[in-house]
Amino acid sequence: MYNMRLRIIKDMGSDRRSKFTLIELLVVIAIIAILAALLLPALSSAKETARGINCLSQQRQVLQGFIMYAGDYAGYVPGQVLYKVKWSPSNQWPWAVHFIRWQADPFGNNSSGPDYLNRTVVRCPYAPPYTPIVESSSGPVWKTYGVLNFTASSPTVNGVDVSLLRNTFWDGTDFAGYTWKFLQIPQPSQIPWLADTIAESSQEQVQSFYTDNTWSQTWGVITRHRNCANVAFVDGHARMLNSTALKDEAGILKHYKANLAKVSY
């Protein structure tokens, strides 16, 4: 009888310890869940910040490409578009073809093309949908960072009339387009040259952006990275700018939010 009582007491103690251990386990699980809920947003934020920094680094590389190009070509750089056939919309090539080594020569001269930039750096790697840069008059080579453009009615950026620095050319046969006197641009630290962009219709990156506050051109800068846009300036520096800074520091008077909502000043 005595042994039986001891066994019962022992078994009851064992049950109590099991229940206590289960409660402890539930408490630990609850703590882990709380910590995860607290940490996941921070981790997500850190990931988005890292993406923005990577994009910013690529823009700096592209600006160095423009600076090297200007050094090789008497201070000039290509503008946003080149026409292979004079002013033909179906035969346009954007600025990127002047900087990347071609796999298919767009100019018909059997050249391997320039080699100022790796084709992987001429667009934001996080702009969906990501498409490799290839040569095509209508394909992914257009989906790059945008370079500065302007309308005839609004040629001034941060007090500088940039229209005086862009030339329209035609070689008398086929090629036409734009060049810029890049090394002569005054206040280079104040003039935005390259930016995160989006085309409203395709919702993809596009080769140029406008700084004026009209929306006749349905593409422009976008605040893609945590409500900021990456912008590189003529002097070679690049910054992540929020909506206010785009206007006050870069002279960009219109942009898109990540949800394509329009902002103008």
PDB file of C-alpha atoms in Angstrom:
ATOM      1  CA  MET A   1       0.000   0.000   0.000  1.00  0.00           C
ATOM      2  CA  TYR A   2       2.760   2.391   0.946  1.00  0.00           C
ATOM      3  CA  ASN A   3       4.601   1.736  -2.316  1.00  0.00           C
ATOM      4  CA  MET A   4       1.410   2.285  -4.263  1.00  0.00           C
ATOM      5  CA  ARG A   5       0.923   5.707  -2.621  1.00  0.00           C
ATOM      6  CA  LEU A   6       4.489   6.671  -3.468  1.00  0.00           C
ATOM      7  CA  ARG A   7       3.940   5.656  -7.080  1.00  0.00           C
ATOM      8  CA  ILE A   8       0.705   7.704  -7.283  1.00  0.00           C
ATOM      9  CA  ILE A   9       2.400  10.739  -5.776  1.00  0.00           C
ATOM     10  CA  LYS A  10       5.347  10.298  -8.122  1.00  0.00           C
ATOM     11  CA  ASP A  11       3.064  10.000 -11.138  1.00  0.00           C
ATOM     12  CA  MET A  12       1.135  13.125 -10.109  1.00  0.00           C
ATOM     13  CA  GLY A  13       4.403  15.035  -9.800  1.00  0.00           C
ATOM     14  CA  SER A  14       5.431  13.825 -13.215  1.00  0.00           C
ATOM     15  CA  ASP A  15       2.130  15.058 -14.671  1.00  0.00           C
ATOM     16  CA  ARG A  16       2.609  18.442 -13.047  1.00  0.00           C
ATOM     17  CA  ARG A  17       6.132  18.730 -14.462  1.00  0.00           C
ATOM     18  CA  SER A  18       4.882  17.801 -17.957  1.00  0.00           C
ATOM     19  CA  LYS A  19       2.180  20.456 -17.828  1.00  0.00           C
ATOM     20  CA  PHE A  20       4.656  23.046 -16.631  1.00  0.00           C
ATOM     21  CA  THR A  21       7.068  22.164 -19.446  1.00  0.00           C
ATOM     22  CA  LEU A  22       4.286  22.549 -22.015  1.00  0.00           C
ATOM     23  CA  ILE A  23       3.439  25.995 -20.653  1.00  0.00           C
ATOM     24  CA  GLU A  24       7.099  26.940 -20.844  1.00  0.00           C
ATOM     25  CA  LEU A  25       7.224  25.794 -24.462  1.00  0.00           C
ATOM     26  CA  LEU A  26       4.174  27.861 -25.327  1.00  0.00           C
ATOM     27  CA  VAL A  27       5.724  30.895 -23.654  1.00  0.00           C
ATOM     28  CA  VAL A  28       8.943  30.432 -25.650  1.00  0.00           C
ATOM     29  CA  ILE A  29       6.970  30.088 -28.891  1.00  0.00           C
ATOM     30  CA  ALA A  30       5.036  33.249 -28.066  1.00  0.00           C
ATOM     31  CA  ILE A  31       8.260  35.144 -27.362  1.00  0.00           C
ATOM     32  CA  ILE A  32       9.775  33.966 -30.650  1.00  0.00           C
ATOM     33  CA  ALA A  33       6.646  35.051 -32.514  1.00  0.00           C
ATOM     34  CA  ILE A  34       6.781  38.491 -30.903  1.00  0.00           C
ATOM     35  CA  LEU A  35      10.476  38.890 -31.721  1.00  0.00           C
ATOM     36  CA  ALA A  36       9.871  37.803 -35.310  1.00  0.00           C
ATOM     37  CA  ALA A  37       7.050  40.323 -35.651  1.00  0.00           C
ATOM     38  CA  LEU A  38       9.379  43.028 -34.363  1.00  0.00           C
ATOM     39  CA  LEU A  39      12.422  42.024 -36.409  1.00  0.00           C
ATOM     40  CA  LEU A  40      10.895  41.182 -39.797  1.00  0.00           C
ATOM     41  CA  PRO A  41       9.948  44.788 -40.658  1.00  0.00           C
ATOM     42  CA  ALA A  42      13.443  45.899 -39.669  1.00  0.00           C
ATOM     43  CA  LEU A  43      14.997  43.171 -41.808  1.00  0.00           C
ATOM     44  CA  SER A  44      12.730  44.095 -44.714  1.00  0.00           C
ATOM     45  CA  SER A  45      13.675  47.746 -44.303  1.00  0.00           C
ATOM     46  CA  ALA A  46      17.371  46.851 -44.233  1.00  0.00           C
ATOM     47  CA  LYS A  47      16.931  44.797 -47.402  1.00  0.00           C
ATOM     48  CA  GLU A  48      15.256  47.699 -49.208  1.00  0.00           C
ATOM     49  CA  THR A  49      17.991  50.055 -48.024  1.00  0.00           C
ATOM     50  CA  ALA A  50      20.647  47.687 -49.376  1.00  0.00           C
ATOM     51  CA  ARG A  51      18.850  47.575 -52.724  1.00  0.00           C
ATOM     52  CA  GLY A  52      18.809  51.356 -52.892  1.00  0.00           C
ATOM     53  CA  ILE A  53      22.525  51.530 -52.085  1.00  0.00           C
ATOM     54  CA  ASN A  54      23.303  48.977 -54.798  1.00  0.00           C
ATOM     55  CA  CYS A  55      21.316  50.993 -57.340  1.00  0.00           C
ATOM     56  CA  LEU A  56      23.106  54.174 -56.217  1.00  0.00           C
ATOM     57  CA  SER A  57      26.482  52.502 -56.700  1.00  0.00           C
ATOM     58  CA  GLN A  58      25.527  51.538 -60.246  1.00  0.00           C
ATOM     59  CA  GLN A  59      24.525  55.107 -61.038  1.00  0.00           C
ATOM     60  CA  ARG A  60      27.936  56.323 -59.910  1.00  0.00           C
ATOM     61  CA  GLN A  61      29.535  53.816 -62.294  1.00  0.00           C
ATOM     62  CA  VAL A  62      27.370  55.075 -65.154  1.00  0.00           C
ATOM     63  CA  LEU A  63      28.341  58.688 -64.417  1.00  0.00           C
ATOM     64  CA  GLN A  64      31.999  57.705 -64.530  1.00  0.00           C
ATOM     65  CA  GLY A  65      31.273  56.189 -67.937  1.00  0.00           C
ATOM     66  CA  PHE A  66      29.878  59.526 -69.143  1.00  0.00           C
ATOM     67  CA  ILE A  67      32.883  61.378 -67.744  1.00  0.00           C
ATOM     68  CA  MET A  68      35.311  58.990 -69.486  1.00  0.00           C
ATOM     69  CA  TYR A  69      33.353  59.299 -72.732  1.00  0.00           C
ATOM     70  CA  ALA A  70      33.514  63.102 -72.506  1.00  0.00           C
ATOM     71  CA  GLY A  71      37.268  62.891 -71.968  1.00  0.00           C
ATOM     72  CA  ASP A  72      37.635  60.837 -75.144  1.00  0.00           C
ATOM     73  CA  TYR A  73      35.323  62.964 -77.310  1.00  0.00           C
ATOM     74  CA  ALA A  74      36.298  66.598 -76.717  1.00  0.00           C
ATOM     75  CA  GLY A  75      33.897  67.070 -73.814  1.00  0.00           C
ATOM     76  CA  TYR A  76      30.799  65.779 -75.609  1.00  0.00           C
ATOM     77  CA  VAL A  77      28.487  62.931 -74.600  1.00  0.00           C
ATOM     78  CA  PRO A  78      25.463  61.398 -76.348  1.00  0.00           C
ATOM     79  CA  GLY A  79      21.972  62.508 -75.451  1.00  0.00           C
ATOM     80  CA  GLN A  80      18.944  60.389 -74.713  1.00  0.00           C
ATOM     81  CA  VAL A  81      18.450  59.002 -78.231  1.00  0.00           C
ATOM     82  CA  LEU A  82      20.189  58.335 -81.551  1.00  0.00           C
ATOM     83  CA  TYR A  83      18.253  57.896 -84.786  1.00  0.00           C
ATOM     84  CA  LYS A  84      19.802  55.332 -87.120  1.00  0.00           C
ATOM     85  CA  VAL A  85      17.514  56.584 -89.886  1.00  0.00           C
ATOM     86  CA  LYS A  86      16.975  60.341 -89.822  1.00  0.00           C
ATOM     87  CA  TRP A  87      14.304  61.159 -87.204  1.00  0.00           C
ATOM     88  CA  SER A  88      12.571  57.814 -87.718  1.00  0.00           C
ATOM     89  CA  PRO A  89      10.705  56.698 -84.564  1.00  0.00           C
ATOM     90  CA  SER A  90      11.078  53.055 -85.594  1.00  0.00           C
ATOM     91  CA  ASN A  91      14.866  53.314 -85.848  1.00  0.00           C
ATOM     92  CA  GLN A  92      15.839  54.888 -82.551  1.00  0.00           C
ATOM     93  CA  TRP A  93      18.580  53.763 -80.192  1.00  0.00           C
ATOM     94  CA  PRO A  94      18.884  55.099 -76.633  1.00  0.00           C
ATOM     95  CA  TRP A  95      21.971  56.459 -74.917  1.00  0.00           C
ATOM     96  CA  ALA A  96      23.096  53.080 -73.548  1.00  0.00           C
ATOM     97  CA  VAL A  97      24.252  51.791 -76.953  1.00  0.00           C
ATOM     98  CA  HIS A  98      27.110  54.300 -76.847  1.00  0.00           C
ATOM     99  CA  PHE A  99      28.533  52.746 -73.705  1.00  0.00           C
ATOM    100  CA  ILE A 100      28.086  48.959 -73.826  1.00  0.00           C
ATOM    101  CA  ARG A 101      29.804  46.372 -75.996  1.00  0.00           C
ATOM    102  CA  TRP A 102      27.341  45.196 -78.619  1.00  0.00           C
ATOM    103  CA  GLN A 103      26.464  41.644 -79.404  1.00  0.00           C
ATOM    104  CA  ALA A 104      24.562  42.800 -82.490  1.00  0.00           C
ATOM    105  CA  ASP A 105      25.845  45.992 -84.095  1.00  0.00           C
ATOM    106  CA  PRO A 106      23.016  48.547 -84.411  1.00  0.00           C
ATOM    107  CA  PHE A 107      25.014  50.696 -86.829  1.00  0.00           C
ATOM    108  CA  GLY A 108      25.812  48.112 -89.498  1.00  0.00           C
ATOM    109  CA  ASN A 109      29.573  48.680 -89.425  1.00  0.00           C
ATOM    110  CA  ASN A 110      30.581  45.316 -87.941  1.00  0.00           C
ATOM    111  CA  SER A 111      32.126  46.956 -84.912  1.00  0.00           C
ATOM    112  CA  SER A 112      32.148  45.369 -81.483  1.00  0.00           C
ATOM    113  CA  GLY A 113      31.114  48.729 -80.099  1.00  0.00           C
ATOM    114  CA  PRO A 114      32.282  50.767 -77.104  1.00  0.00           C
ATOM    115  CA  ASP A 115      33.169  49.284 -73.773  1.00  0.00           C
ATOM    116  CA  TYR A 116      32.716  52.032 -71.213  1.00  0.00           C
ATOM    117  CA  LEU A 117      30.146  50.173 -69.112  1.00  0.00           C
ATOM    118  CA  ASN A 118      29.020  46.674 -68.342  1.00  0.00           C
ATOM    119  CA  ARG A 119      25.466  46.292 -69.606  1.00  0.00           C
ATOM    120  CA  THR A 120      24.335  45.097 -66.168  1.00  0.00           C
ATOM    121  CA  VAL A 121      24.840  48.532 -64.561  1.00  0.00           C
ATOM    122  CA  VAL A 122      22.828  50.735 -66.931  1.00  0.00           C
ATOM    123  CA  ARG A 123      19.500  49.976 -65.255  1.00  0.00           C
ATOM    124  CA  CYS A 124      18.146  49.550 -61.750  1.00  0.00           C
ATOM    125  CA  PRO A 125      18.376  45.831 -60.897  1.00  0.00           C
ATOM    126  CA  TYR A 126      15.228  46.076 -58.788  1.00  0.00           C
ATOM    127  CA  ALA A 127      12.910  47.713 -61.299  1.00  0.00           C
ATOM    128  CA  PRO A 128      10.334  45.069 -62.200  1.00  0.00           C
ATOM    129  CA  PRO A 129      10.104  43.305 -64.501  1.00  0.00           C
ATOM    130  CA  TYR A 130      13.856  42.839 -64.809  1.00  0.00           C
ATOM    131  CA  THR A 131      14.969  42.150 -68.384  1.00  0.00           C
ATOM    132  CA  PRO A 132      18.581  41.697 -69.510  1.00  0.00           C
ATOM    133  CA  ILE A 133      19.874  44.574 -71.616  1.00  0.00           C
ATOM    134  CA  VAL A 134      20.118  43.495 -75.259  1.00  0.00           C
ATOM    135  CA  GLU A 135      20.353  45.450 -78.491  1.00  0.00           C
ATOM    136  CA  SER A 136      17.048  46.154 -80.153  1.00  0.00           C
ATOM    137  CA  SER A 137      15.455  49.292 -81.516  1.00  0.00           C
ATOM    138  CA  SER A 138      12.374  48.541 -79.427  1.00  0.00           C
ATOM    139  CA  GLY A 139      13.528  46.092 -76.767  1.00  0.00           C
ATOM    140  CA  PRO A 140      15.085  46.016 -73.301  1.00  0.00           C
ATOM    141  CA  VAL A 141      17.966  48.339 -74.175  1.00  0.00           C
ATOM    142  CA  TRP A 142      15.422  51.120 -73.650  1.00  0.00           C
ATOM    143  CA  LYS A 143      14.650  50.028 -70.108  1.00  0.00           C
ATOM    144  CA  THR A 144      17.559  51.822 -68.467  1.00  0.00           C
ATOM    145  CA  TYR A 145      18.218  54.694 -66.120  1.00  0.00           C
ATOM    146  CA  GLY A 146      16.990  57.935 -67.626  1.00  0.00           C
ATOM    147  CA  VAL A 147      19.227  60.827 -68.667  1.00  0.00           C
ATOM    148  CA  LEU A 148      18.293  64.493 -68.542  1.00  0.00           C
ATOM    149  CA  ASN A 149      15.807  65.813 -71.085  1.00  0.00           C
ATOM    150  CA  PHE A 150      13.816  69.033 -71.305  1.00  0.00           C
ATOM    151  CA  THR A 151      10.929  70.646 -73.125  1.00  0.00           C
ATOM    152  CA  ALA A 152      11.343  73.750 -75.245  1.00  0.00           C
ATOM    153  CA  SER A 153       9.060  75.660 -72.885  1.00  0.00           C
ATOM    154  CA  SER A 154      11.022  74.651 -69.761  1.00  0.00           C
ATOM    155  CA  PRO A 155      14.737  74.429 -70.565  1.00  0.00           C
ATOM    156  CA  THR A 156      15.973  75.661 -67.175  1.00  0.00           C
ATOM    157  CA  VAL A 157      17.204  73.318 -64.433  1.00  0.00           C
ATOM    158  CA  ASN A 158      18.299  74.861 -61.127  1.00  0.00           C
ATOM    159  CA  GLY A 159      18.841  78.199 -62.830  1.00  0.00           C
ATOM    160  CA  VAL A 160      20.833  76.795 -65.763  1.00  0.00           C
ATOM    161  CA  ASP A 161      19.456  76.996 -69.310  1.00  0.00           C
ATOM    162  CA  VAL A 162      20.476  73.495 -70.363  1.00  0.00           C
ATOM    163  CA  SER A 163      19.149  73.999 -73.906  1.00  0.00           C
ATOM    164  CA  LEU A 164      22.318  75.991 -74.630  1.00  0.00           C
ATOM    165  CA  LEU A 165      24.381  72.887 -73.932  1.00  0.00           C
ATOM    166  CA  ARG A 166      22.567  70.344 -76.097  1.00  0.00           C
ATOM    167  CA  ASN A 167      23.150  70.099 -79.823  1.00  0.00           C
ATOM    168  CA  THR A 168      20.937  68.501 -82.430  1.00  0.00           C
ATOM    169  CA  PHE A 169      22.944  66.839 -85.169  1.00  0.00           C
ATOM    170  CA  TRP A 170      22.413  65.153 -88.494  1.00  0.00           C
ATOM    171  CA  ASP A 171      25.350  63.700 -90.416  1.00  0.00           C
ATOM    172  CA  GLY A 172      23.760  64.425 -93.803  1.00  0.00           C
ATOM    173  CA  THR A 173      22.860  60.812 -94.487  1.00  0.00           C
ATOM    174  CA  ASP A 174      21.278  58.623 -91.850  1.00  0.00           C
ATOM    175  CA  PHE A 175      22.345  59.351 -88.311  1.00  0.00           C
ATOM    176  CA  ALA A 176      20.690  62.050 -86.244  1.00  0.00           C
ATOM    177  CA  GLY A 177      20.249  62.736 -82.565  1.00  0.00           C
ATOM    178  CA  TYR A 178      21.538  64.802 -79.679  1.00  0.00           C
ATOM    179  CA  THR A 179      24.874  65.517 -78.042  1.00  0.00           C
ATOM    180  CA  TRP A 180      25.679  67.461 -74.892  1.00  0.00           C
ATOM    181  CA  LYS A 181      28.631  69.685 -74.042  1.00  0.00           C
ATOM    182  CA  PHE A 182      28.987  67.677 -70.870  1.00  0.00           C
ATOM    183  CA  LEU A 183      32.187  69.202 -69.521  1.00  0.00           C
ATOM    184  CA  GLN A 184      30.851  72.731 -70.066  1.00  0.00           C
ATOM    185  CA  ILE A 185      27.698  72.331 -67.984  1.00  0.00           C
ATOM    186  CA  PRO A 186      27.886  74.982 -65.227  1.00  0.00           C
ATOM    187  CA  GLN A 187      27.117  74.130 -61.614  1.00  0.00           C
ATOM    188  CA  PRO A 188      27.690  70.411 -62.307  1.00  0.00           C
ATOM    189  CA  SER A 189      26.968  69.469 -58.701  1.00  0.00           C
ATOM    190  CA  GLN A 190      23.467  70.974 -59.077  1.00  0.00           C
ATOM    191  CA  ILE A 191      22.419  69.503 -62.428  1.00  0.00           C
ATOM    192  CA  PRO A 192      20.798  66.047 -62.297  1.00  0.00           C
ATOM    193  CA  TRP A 193      21.959  63.825 -65.140  1.00  0.00           C
ATOM    194  CA  LEU A 194      20.829  60.271 -64.410  1.00  0.00           C
ATOM    195  CA  ALA A 195      17.867  59.014 -62.386  1.00  0.00           C
ATOM    196  CA  ASP A 196      15.510  56.186 -61.533  1.00  0.00           C
ATOM    197  CA  THR A 197      12.751  56.476 -64.136  1.00  0.00           C
ATOM    198  CA  ILE A 198       9.467  54.948 -65.179  1.00  0.00           C
ATOM    199  CA  ALA A 199       7.180  55.100 -68.200  1.00  0.00           C
ATOM    200  CA  GLU A 200       3.574  55.462 -67.108  1.00  0.00           C
ATOM    201  CA  SER A 201       2.231  53.242 -69.886  1.00  0.00           C
ATOM    202  CA  SER A 202       4.589  50.256 -69.594  1.00  0.00           C
ATOM    203  CA  GLN A 203       5.476  50.775 -65.910  1.00  0.00           C
ATOM    204  CA  GLU A 204       9.093  50.023 -66.802  1.00  0.00           C
ATOM    205  CA  GLN A 205      12.250  52.086 -66.798  1.00  0.00           C
ATOM    206  CA  VAL A 206      12.732  54.509 -69.669  1.00  0.00           C
ATOM    207  CA  GLN A 207      15.766  56.231 -71.174  1.00  0.00           C
ATOM    208  CA  SER A 208      15.122  59.873 -70.175  1.00  0.00           C
ATOM    209  CA  PHE A 209      13.329  62.131 -67.723  1.00  0.00           C
ATOM    210  CA  TYR A 210      11.926  65.645 -67.801  1.00  0.00           C
ATOM    211  CA  THR A 211      12.370  68.103 -64.953  1.00  0.00           C
ATOM    212  CA  ASP A 212       9.476  70.478 -65.672  1.00  0.00           C
ATOM    213  CA  ASN A 213       6.140  70.101 -63.898  1.00  0.00           C
ATOM    214  CA  THR A 214       3.947  69.382 -66.931  1.00  0.00           C
ATOM    215  CA  TRP A 215       2.795  65.843 -67.681  1.00  0.00           C
ATOM    216  CA  SER A 216       2.664  65.995 -71.464  1.00  0.00           C
ATOM    217  CA  GLN A 217       5.494  63.458 -71.400  1.00  0.00           C
ATOM    218  CA  THR A 218       4.218  60.468 -69.449  1.00  0.00           C
ATOM    219  CA  TRP A 219       7.513  59.327 -68.019  1.00  0.00           C
ATOM    220  CA  GLY A 220       9.766  60.700 -65.354  1.00  0.00           C
ATOM    221  CA  VAL A 221      11.674  60.127 -62.135  1.00  0.00           C
ATOM    222  CA  ILE A 222      10.226  57.625 -59.646  1.00  0.00           C
ATOM    223  CA  THR A 223      10.756  57.321 -55.891  1.00  0.00           C
ATOM    224  CA  ARG A 224      11.339  53.575 -56.126  1.00  0.00           C
ATOM    225  CA  HIS A 225      13.584  53.026 -53.103  1.00  0.00           C
ATOM    226  CA  ARG A 226      11.785  53.577 -49.784  1.00  0.00           C
ATOM    227  CA  ASN A 227      10.029  56.699 -51.099  1.00  0.00           C
ATOM    228  CA  CYS A 228      13.279  58.059 -52.497  1.00  0.00           C
ATOM    229  CA  ALA A 229      14.725  58.320 -55.987  1.00  0.00           C
ATOM    230  CA  ASN A 230      18.372  57.766 -56.814  1.00  0.00           C
ATOM    231  CA  VAL A 231      19.772  60.677 -58.798  1.00  0.00           C
ATOM    232  CA  ALA A 232      23.321  61.147 -60.131  1.00  0.00           C
ATOM    233  CA  PHE A 233      24.643  64.605 -60.944  1.00  0.00           C
ATOM    234  CA  VAL A 234      26.938  65.886 -63.684  1.00  0.00           C
ATOM    235  CA  ASP A 235      29.937  66.152 -61.335  1.00  0.00           C
ATOM    236  CA  GLY A 236      29.754  62.395 -60.663  1.00  0.00           C
ATOM    237  CA  HIS A 237      28.151  62.246 -57.219  1.00  0.00           C
ATOM    238  CA  ALA A 238      24.880  60.395 -56.663  1.00  0.00           C
ATOM    239  CA  ARG A 239      22.322  60.732 -53.896  1.00  0.00           C
ATOM    240  CA  MET A 240      19.106  59.199 -52.662  1.00  0.00           C
ATOM    241  CA  LEU A 241      16.539  62.027 -52.633  1.00  0.00           C
ATOM    242  CA  ASN A 242      13.068  62.169 -51.142  1.00  0.00           C
ATOM    243  CA  SER A 243      10.188  64.074 -52.694  1.00  0.00           C
ATOM    244  CA  THR A 244      11.136  67.430 -51.180  1.00  0.00           C
ATOM    245  CA  ALA A 245      14.820  67.106 -52.036  1.00  0.00           C
ATOM    246  CA  LEU A 246      14.008  66.228 -55.653  1.00  0.00           C
ATOM    247  CA  LYS A 247      12.516  69.693 -55.996  1.00  0.00           C
ATOM    248  CA  ASP A 248      14.808  71.700 -53.733  1.00  0.00           C
ATOM    249  CA  GLU A 249      18.159  70.114 -54.532  1.00  0.00           C
ATOM    250  CA  ALA A 250      17.810  68.543 -57.973  1.00  0.00           C
ATOM    251  CA  GLY A 251      15.330  70.950 -59.579  1.00  0.00           C
ATOM    252  CA  ILE A 252      13.065  68.058 -60.568  1.00  0.00           C
ATOM    253  CA  LEU A 253       9.555  69.500 -60.449  1.00  0.00           C
ATOM    254  CA  LYS A 254       7.613  66.328 -61.166  1.00  0.00           C
ATOM    255  CA  HIS A 255       7.996  62.672 -60.282  1.00  0.00           C
ATOM    256  CA  TYR A 256       6.095  59.465 -59.729  1.00  0.00           C
ATOM    257  CA  LYS A 257       5.617  57.687 -56.456  1.00  0.00           C
ATOM    258  CA  ALA A 258       6.114  53.913 -56.346  1.00  0.00           C
ATOM    259  CA  ASN A 259       2.353  53.449 -56.843  1.00  0.00           C
ATOM    260  CA  LEU A 260       2.543  55.713 -59.955  1.00  0.00           C
ATOM    261  CA  ALA A 261       0.777  58.579 -58.217  1.00  0.00           C
ATOM    262  CA  LYS A 262       1.944  61.845 -59.797  1.00  0.00           C
ATOM    263  CA  VAL A 263       3.642  64.594 -57.803  1.00  0.00           C
ATOM    264  CA  SER A 264       4.351  68.041 -59.225  1.00  0.00           C
ATOM    265  CA  TYR A 265       5.178  71.457 -57.773  1.00  0.00           C
TER     266      TYR A 265
END
